[in-house]
Amino acid sequence: MKHTRIRPFNTKDTYPEQNIDNDLCQAVVAKGSTVFLRGQIGQNLETNESVCIGDVKGQTEQAMSNINQLLKEAGGELEDICKITIYIIDPRYREDVYRVVGRWLKGVHPVSTGIVVSALARPEWLVEVDATAVI
């Protein structure tokens, strides 16, 4: 799939004080069918049961499994993901959550935003992953 990159830049030119050499852009226009997924949490899609209570890695695994399943049902795959947003309720969860997400999305290279929030919709939920894909 061909994407249009708007205002491409390299971080070494934009942020000369930082020792970073990343090719980025301000926006990507993707051609295809856009799939907006609801934020996924540690909840079984079939039973609506919360799983892995107290286990942020387990909840992240469930969220990513849900995303994978929903994309398949929409006719896509994880490689179609363009943007993810990760919500965690404690900044100490960041490394564990990002390792799990990174394993599921190895080689995908989506745009990503991470946010620490005071709470999610249910007190037992520790992480939520929101994804947008273009098939």
mmCIF file with all atom_site columns, C-alpha atoms in Angstrom:
data_model
loop_
_atom_site.group_PDB
_atom_site.id
_atom_site.type_symbol
_atom_site.label_atom_id
_atom_site.label_alt_id
_atom_site.label_comp_id
_atom_site.label_asym_id
_atom_site.label_entity_id
_atom_site.label_seq_id
_atom_site.pdbx_PDB_ins_code
_atom_site.Cartn_x
_atom_site.Cartn_y
_atom_site.Cartn_z
_atom_site.occupancy
_atom_site.B_iso_or_equiv
_atom_site.pdbx_formal_charge
_atom_site.auth_seq_id
_atom_site.auth_comp_id
_atom_site.auth_asym_id
_atom_site.auth_atom_id
_atom_site.pdbx_PDB_model_num
ATOM 1   C CA . MET A 1 1   ? 0.000   0.000   0.000  1.00 0.00 ? 1   MET A CA 1
ATOM 2   C CA . LYS A 1 2   ? 1.393   3.398   -0.944 1.00 0.00 ? 2   LYS A CA 1
ATOM 3   C CA . HIS A 1 3   ? 1.192   6.133   1.660  1.00 0.00 ? 3   HIS A CA 1
ATOM 4   C CA . THR A 1 4   ? 1.706   9.865   1.174  1.00 0.00 ? 4   THR A CA 1
ATOM 5   C CA . ARG A 1 5   ? 4.144   11.374  3.675  1.00 0.00 ? 5   ARG A CA 1
ATOM 6   C CA . ILE A 1 6   ? 3.521   15.028  4.538  1.00 0.00 ? 6   ILE A CA 1
ATOM 7   C CA . ARG A 1 7   ? 6.425   17.259  5.598  1.00 0.00 ? 7   ARG A CA 1
ATOM 8   C CA . PRO A 1 8   ? 9.107   14.587  5.922  1.00 0.00 ? 8   PRO A CA 1
ATOM 9   C CA . PHE A 1 9   ? 12.070  15.488  8.125  1.00 0.00 ? 9   PHE A CA 1
ATOM 10  C CA . ASN A 1 10  ? 15.051  14.027  9.915  1.00 0.00 ? 10  ASN A CA 1
ATOM 11  C CA . THR A 1 11  ? 15.448  14.627  13.623 1.00 0.00 ? 11  THR A CA 1
ATOM 12  C CA . LYS A 1 12  ? 19.154  15.494  13.265 1.00 0.00 ? 12  LYS A CA 1
ATOM 13  C CA . ASP A 1 13  ? 18.087  18.593  11.292 1.00 0.00 ? 13  ASP A CA 1
ATOM 14  C CA . THR A 1 14  ? 15.077  19.484  13.418 1.00 0.00 ? 14  THR A CA 1
ATOM 15  C CA . TYR A 1 15  ? 16.709  18.817  16.814 1.00 0.00 ? 15  TYR A CA 1
ATOM 16  C CA . PRO A 1 16  ? 20.450  19.383  16.264 1.00 0.00 ? 16  PRO A CA 1
ATOM 17  C CA . GLU A 1 17  ? 21.102  19.410  20.022 1.00 0.00 ? 17  GLU A CA 1
ATOM 18  C CA . GLN A 1 18  ? 19.996  15.771  20.242 1.00 0.00 ? 18  GLN A CA 1
ATOM 19  C CA . ASN A 1 19  ? 21.999  12.854  18.931 1.00 0.00 ? 19  ASN A CA 1
ATOM 20  C CA . ILE A 1 20  ? 19.055  11.268  17.093 1.00 0.00 ? 20  ILE A CA 1
ATOM 21  C CA . ASP A 1 21  ? 18.872  10.340  13.400 1.00 0.00 ? 21  ASP A CA 1
ATOM 22  C CA . ASN A 1 22  ? 15.265  9.359   12.699 1.00 0.00 ? 22  ASN A CA 1
ATOM 23  C CA . ASP A 1 23  ? 13.404  9.857   9.419  1.00 0.00 ? 23  ASP A CA 1
ATOM 24  C CA . LEU A 1 24  ? 9.891   10.957  10.365 1.00 0.00 ? 24  LEU A CA 1
ATOM 25  C CA . CYS A 1 25  ? 7.050   13.018  8.968  1.00 0.00 ? 25  CYS A CA 1
ATOM 26  C CA . GLN A 1 26  ? 4.299   15.205  10.351 1.00 0.00 ? 26  GLN A CA 1
ATOM 27  C CA . ALA A 1 27  ? 1.466   13.116  8.891  1.00 0.00 ? 27  ALA A CA 1
ATOM 28  C CA . VAL A 1 28  ? 0.769   10.017  6.821  1.00 0.00 ? 28  VAL A CA 1
ATOM 29  C CA . VAL A 1 29  ? -2.104  9.776   4.376  1.00 0.00 ? 29  VAL A CA 1
ATOM 30  C CA . ALA A 1 30  ? -2.897  6.091   3.974  1.00 0.00 ? 30  ALA A CA 1
ATOM 31  C CA . LYS A 1 31  ? -4.976  4.775   1.111  1.00 0.00 ? 31  LYS A CA 1
ATOM 32  C CA . GLY A 1 32  ? -7.405  1.947   1.822  1.00 0.00 ? 32  GLY A CA 1
ATOM 33  C CA . SER A 1 33  ? -10.142 1.095   4.283  1.00 0.00 ? 33  SER A CA 1
ATOM 34  C CA . THR A 1 34  ? -9.623  2.605   7.718  1.00 0.00 ? 34  THR A CA 1
ATOM 35  C CA . VAL A 1 35  ? -10.491 0.483   10.727 1.00 0.00 ? 35  VAL A CA 1
ATOM 36  C CA . PHE A 1 36  ? -10.932 2.258   14.058 1.00 0.00 ? 36  PHE A CA 1
ATOM 37  C CA . LEU A 1 37  ? -10.765 -0.152  16.962 1.00 0.00 ? 37  LEU A CA 1
ATOM 38  C CA . ARG A 1 38  ? -12.248 0.521   20.351 1.00 0.00 ? 38  ARG A CA 1
ATOM 39  C CA . GLY A 1 39  ? -9.621  0.671   23.087 1.00 0.00 ? 39  GLY A CA 1
ATOM 40  C CA . GLN A 1 40  ? -8.861  -2.894  24.152 1.00 0.00 ? 40  GLN A CA 1
ATOM 41  C CA . ILE A 1 41  ? -8.248  -3.959  27.731 1.00 0.00 ? 41  ILE A CA 1
ATOM 42  C CA . GLY A 1 42  ? -7.793  -7.153  29.727 1.00 0.00 ? 42  GLY A CA 1
ATOM 43  C CA . GLN A 1 43  ? -11.246 -8.423  28.845 1.00 0.00 ? 43  GLN A CA 1
ATOM 44  C CA . ASN A 1 44  ? -12.250 -11.578 26.994 1.00 0.00 ? 44  ASN A CA 1
ATOM 45  C CA . LEU A 1 45  ? -14.100 -10.610 23.793 1.00 0.00 ? 45  LEU A CA 1
ATOM 46  C CA . GLU A 1 46  ? -16.407 -13.638 23.985 1.00 0.00 ? 46  GLU A CA 1
ATOM 47  C CA . THR A 1 47  ? -17.406 -13.513 27.664 1.00 0.00 ? 47  THR A CA 1
ATOM 48  C CA . ASN A 1 48  ? -16.753 -9.845  28.549 1.00 0.00 ? 48  ASN A CA 1
ATOM 49  C CA . GLU A 1 49  ? -14.952 -11.196 31.620 1.00 0.00 ? 49  GLU A CA 1
ATOM 50  C CA . SER A 1 50  ? -12.013 -9.180  32.981 1.00 0.00 ? 50  SER A CA 1
ATOM 51  C CA . VAL A 1 51  ? -8.865  -11.315 32.943 1.00 0.00 ? 51  VAL A CA 1
ATOM 52  C CA . CYS A 1 52  ? -5.420  -11.177 34.563 1.00 0.00 ? 52  CYS A CA 1
ATOM 53  C CA . ILE A 1 53  ? -6.550  -9.036  37.507 1.00 0.00 ? 53  ILE A CA 1
ATOM 54  C CA . GLY A 1 54  ? -3.469  -7.316  38.963 1.00 0.00 ? 54  GLY A CA 1
ATOM 55  C CA . ASP A 1 55  ? -1.234  -8.491  36.082 1.00 0.00 ? 55  ASP A CA 1
ATOM 56  C CA . VAL A 1 56  ? -0.413  -5.670  33.651 1.00 0.00 ? 56  VAL A CA 1
ATOM 57  C CA . LYS A 1 57  ? 1.517   -7.957  31.287 1.00 0.00 ? 57  LYS A CA 1
ATOM 58  C CA . GLY A 1 58  ? -1.371  -10.412 31.128 1.00 0.00 ? 58  GLY A CA 1
ATOM 59  C CA . GLN A 1 59  ? -3.875  -7.624  30.516 1.00 0.00 ? 59  GLN A CA 1
ATOM 60  C CA . THR A 1 60  ? -1.676  -6.242  27.729 1.00 0.00 ? 60  THR A CA 1
ATOM 61  C CA . GLU A 1 61  ? -1.455  -9.708  26.156 1.00 0.00 ? 61  GLU A CA 1
ATOM 62  C CA . GLN A 1 62  ? -5.262  -9.917  26.208 1.00 0.00 ? 62  GLN A CA 1
ATOM 63  C CA . ALA A 1 63  ? -5.621  -6.421  24.729 1.00 0.00 ? 63  ALA A CA 1
ATOM 64  C CA . MET A 1 64  ? -3.220  -7.244  21.885 1.00 0.00 ? 64  MET A CA 1
ATOM 65  C CA . SER A 1 65  ? -4.909  -10.596 21.278 1.00 0.00 ? 65  SER A CA 1
ATOM 66  C CA . ASN A 1 66  ? -8.237  -8.753  21.043 1.00 0.00 ? 66  ASN A CA 1
ATOM 67  C CA . ILE A 1 67  ? -6.755  -6.264  18.553 1.00 0.00 ? 67  ILE A CA 1
ATOM 68  C CA . ASN A 1 68  ? -5.383  -9.125  16.464 1.00 0.00 ? 68  ASN A CA 1
ATOM 69  C CA . GLN A 1 69  ? -8.757  -10.905 16.486 1.00 0.00 ? 69  GLN A CA 1
ATOM 70  C CA . LEU A 1 70  ? -10.769 -7.774  15.653 1.00 0.00 ? 70  LEU A CA 1
ATOM 71  C CA . LEU A 1 71  ? -8.467  -6.883  12.758 1.00 0.00 ? 71  LEU A CA 1
ATOM 72  C CA . LYS A 1 72  ? -8.813  -10.415 11.367 1.00 0.00 ? 72  LYS A CA 1
ATOM 73  C CA . GLU A 1 73  ? -12.602 -10.108 11.614 1.00 0.00 ? 73  GLU A CA 1
ATOM 74  C CA . ALA A 1 74  ? -12.332 -6.800  9.698  1.00 0.00 ? 74  ALA A CA 1
ATOM 75  C CA . GLY A 1 75  ? -10.265 -8.470  6.951  1.00 0.00 ? 75  GLY A CA 1
ATOM 76  C CA . GLY A 1 76  ? -6.892  -7.162  8.097  1.00 0.00 ? 76  GLY A CA 1
ATOM 77  C CA . GLU A 1 77  ? -3.873  -8.070  10.170 1.00 0.00 ? 77  GLU A CA 1
ATOM 78  C CA . LEU A 1 78  ? -1.557  -6.484  12.727 1.00 0.00 ? 78  LEU A CA 1
ATOM 79  C CA . GLU A 1 79  ? 0.697   -5.213  9.914  1.00 0.00 ? 79  GLU A CA 1
ATOM 80  C CA . ASP A 1 80  ? -2.142  -2.878  8.867  1.00 0.00 ? 80  ASP A CA 1
ATOM 81  C CA . ILE A 1 81  ? -1.908  -0.866  12.107 1.00 0.00 ? 81  ILE A CA 1
ATOM 82  C CA . CYS A 1 82  ? -0.870  2.760   11.506 1.00 0.00 ? 82  CYS A CA 1
ATOM 83  C CA . LYS A 1 83  ? -1.466  4.314   14.950 1.00 0.00 ? 83  LYS A CA 1
ATOM 84  C CA . ILE A 1 84  ? -1.659  3.066   18.518 1.00 0.00 ? 84  ILE A CA 1
ATOM 85  C CA . THR A 1 85  ? -2.335  4.877   21.752 1.00 0.00 ? 85  THR A CA 1
ATOM 86  C CA . ILE A 1 86  ? -1.413  3.169   25.002 1.00 0.00 ? 86  ILE A CA 1
ATOM 87  C CA . TYR A 1 87  ? -3.046  4.224   28.273 1.00 0.00 ? 87  TYR A CA 1
ATOM 88  C CA . ILE A 1 88  ? -1.553  3.058   31.576 1.00 0.00 ? 88  ILE A CA 1
ATOM 89  C CA . ILE A 1 89  ? -2.614  3.942   35.109 1.00 0.00 ? 89  ILE A CA 1
ATOM 90  C CA . ASP A 1 90  ? 0.918   3.849   36.560 1.00 0.00 ? 90  ASP A CA 1
ATOM 91  C CA . PRO A 1 91  ? 4.109   5.006   34.814 1.00 0.00 ? 91  PRO A CA 1
ATOM 92  C CA . ARG A 1 92  ? 5.955   2.046   36.369 1.00 0.00 ? 92  ARG A CA 1
ATOM 93  C CA . TYR A 1 93  ? 3.969   -0.245  34.048 1.00 0.00 ? 93  TYR A CA 1
ATOM 94  C CA . ARG A 1 94  ? 5.449   1.365   30.941 1.00 0.00 ? 94  ARG A CA 1
ATOM 95  C CA . GLU A 1 95  ? 8.347   -1.023  30.274 1.00 0.00 ? 95  GLU A CA 1
ATOM 96  C CA . ASP A 1 96  ? 6.291   -4.189  30.817 1.00 0.00 ? 96  ASP A CA 1
ATOM 97  C CA . VAL A 1 97  ? 3.444   -2.927  28.635 1.00 0.00 ? 97  VAL A CA 1
ATOM 98  C CA . TYR A 1 98  ? 5.682   -1.664  25.828 1.00 0.00 ? 98  TYR A CA 1
ATOM 99  C CA . ARG A 1 99  ? 7.634   -4.941  25.753 1.00 0.00 ? 99  ARG A CA 1
ATOM 100 C CA . VAL A 1 100 ? 4.415   -6.914  25.230 1.00 0.00 ? 100 VAL A CA 1
ATOM 101 C CA . VAL A 1 101 ? 3.079   -4.484  22.605 1.00 0.00 ? 101 VAL A CA 1
ATOM 102 C CA . GLY A 1 102 ? 6.495   -4.421  20.903 1.00 0.00 ? 102 GLY A CA 1
ATOM 103 C CA . ARG A 1 103 ? 6.535   -8.206  20.617 1.00 0.00 ? 103 ARG A CA 1
ATOM 104 C CA . TRP A 1 104 ? 3.081   -8.229  18.998 1.00 0.00 ? 104 TRP A CA 1
ATOM 105 C CA . LEU A 1 105 ? 3.975   -5.350  16.627 1.00 0.00 ? 105 LEU A CA 1
ATOM 106 C CA . LYS A 1 106 ? 7.572   -6.296  15.771 1.00 0.00 ? 106 LYS A CA 1
ATOM 107 C CA . GLY A 1 107 ? 8.343   -4.872  12.326 1.00 0.00 ? 107 GLY A CA 1
ATOM 108 C CA . VAL A 1 108 ? 5.044   -2.971  12.033 1.00 0.00 ? 108 VAL A CA 1
ATOM 109 C CA . HIS A 1 109 ? 6.388   0.526   12.939 1.00 0.00 ? 109 HIS A CA 1
ATOM 110 C CA . PRO A 1 110 ? 3.122   2.289   13.848 1.00 0.00 ? 110 PRO A CA 1
ATOM 111 C CA . VAL A 1 111 ? 2.867   5.842   15.087 1.00 0.00 ? 111 VAL A CA 1
ATOM 112 C CA . SER A 1 112 ? 2.530   5.572   18.876 1.00 0.00 ? 112 SER A CA 1
ATOM 113 C CA . THR A 1 113 ? 1.392   7.763   21.747 1.00 0.00 ? 113 THR A CA 1
ATOM 114 C CA . GLY A 1 114 ? 1.622   6.791   25.406 1.00 0.00 ? 114 GLY A CA 1
ATOM 115 C CA . ILE A 1 115 ? -0.478  8.379   28.124 1.00 0.00 ? 115 ILE A CA 1
ATOM 116 C CA . VAL A 1 116 ? -0.613  7.932   31.896 1.00 0.00 ? 116 VAL A CA 1
ATOM 117 C CA . VAL A 1 117 ? -4.157  8.348   33.204 1.00 0.00 ? 117 VAL A CA 1
ATOM 118 C CA . SER A 1 118 ? -5.580  8.320   36.730 1.00 0.00 ? 118 SER A CA 1
ATOM 119 C CA . ALA A 1 119 ? -8.000  5.474   35.991 1.00 0.00 ? 119 ALA A CA 1
ATOM 120 C CA . LEU A 1 120 ? -9.698  3.434   33.289 1.00 0.00 ? 120 LEU A CA 1
ATOM 121 C CA . ALA A 1 121 ? -13.400 2.512   33.049 1.00 0.00 ? 121 ALA A CA 1
ATOM 122 C CA . ARG A 1 122 ? -13.133 -0.313  35.606 1.00 0.00 ? 122 ARG A CA 1
ATOM 123 C CA . PRO A 1 123 ? -10.869 -0.321  38.658 1.00 0.00 ? 123 PRO A CA 1
ATOM 124 C CA . GLU A 1 124 ? -9.296  -3.685  37.755 1.00 0.00 ? 124 GLU A CA 1
ATOM 125 C CA . TRP A 1 125 ? -8.072  -2.485  34.352 1.00 0.00 ? 125 TRP A CA 1
ATOM 126 C CA . LEU A 1 126 ? -4.426  -1.378  34.313 1.00 0.00 ? 126 LEU A CA 1
ATOM 127 C CA . VAL A 1 127 ? -3.815  -0.795  30.589 1.00 0.00 ? 127 VAL A CA 1
ATOM 128 C CA . GLU A 1 128 ? -5.809  0.037   27.451 1.00 0.00 ? 128 GLU A CA 1
ATOM 129 C CA . VAL A 1 129 ? -4.528  -0.100  23.873 1.00 0.00 ? 129 VAL A CA 1
ATOM 130 C CA . ASP A 1 130 ? -6.297  1.811   21.100 1.00 0.00 ? 130 ASP A CA 1
ATOM 131 C CA . ALA A 1 131 ? -5.407  1.041   17.463 1.00 0.00 ? 131 ALA A CA 1
ATOM 132 C CA . THR A 1 132 ? -6.212  2.417   14.019 1.00 0.00 ? 132 THR A CA 1
ATOM 133 C CA . ALA A 1 133 ? -5.410  0.362   10.934 1.00 0.00 ? 133 ALA A CA 1
ATOM 134 C CA . VAL A 1 134 ? -5.616  0.884   7.181  1.00 0.00 ? 134 VAL A CA 1
ATOM 135 C CA . ILE A 1 135 ? -6.304  -2.248  5.166  1.00 0.00 ? 135 ILE A CA 1
#
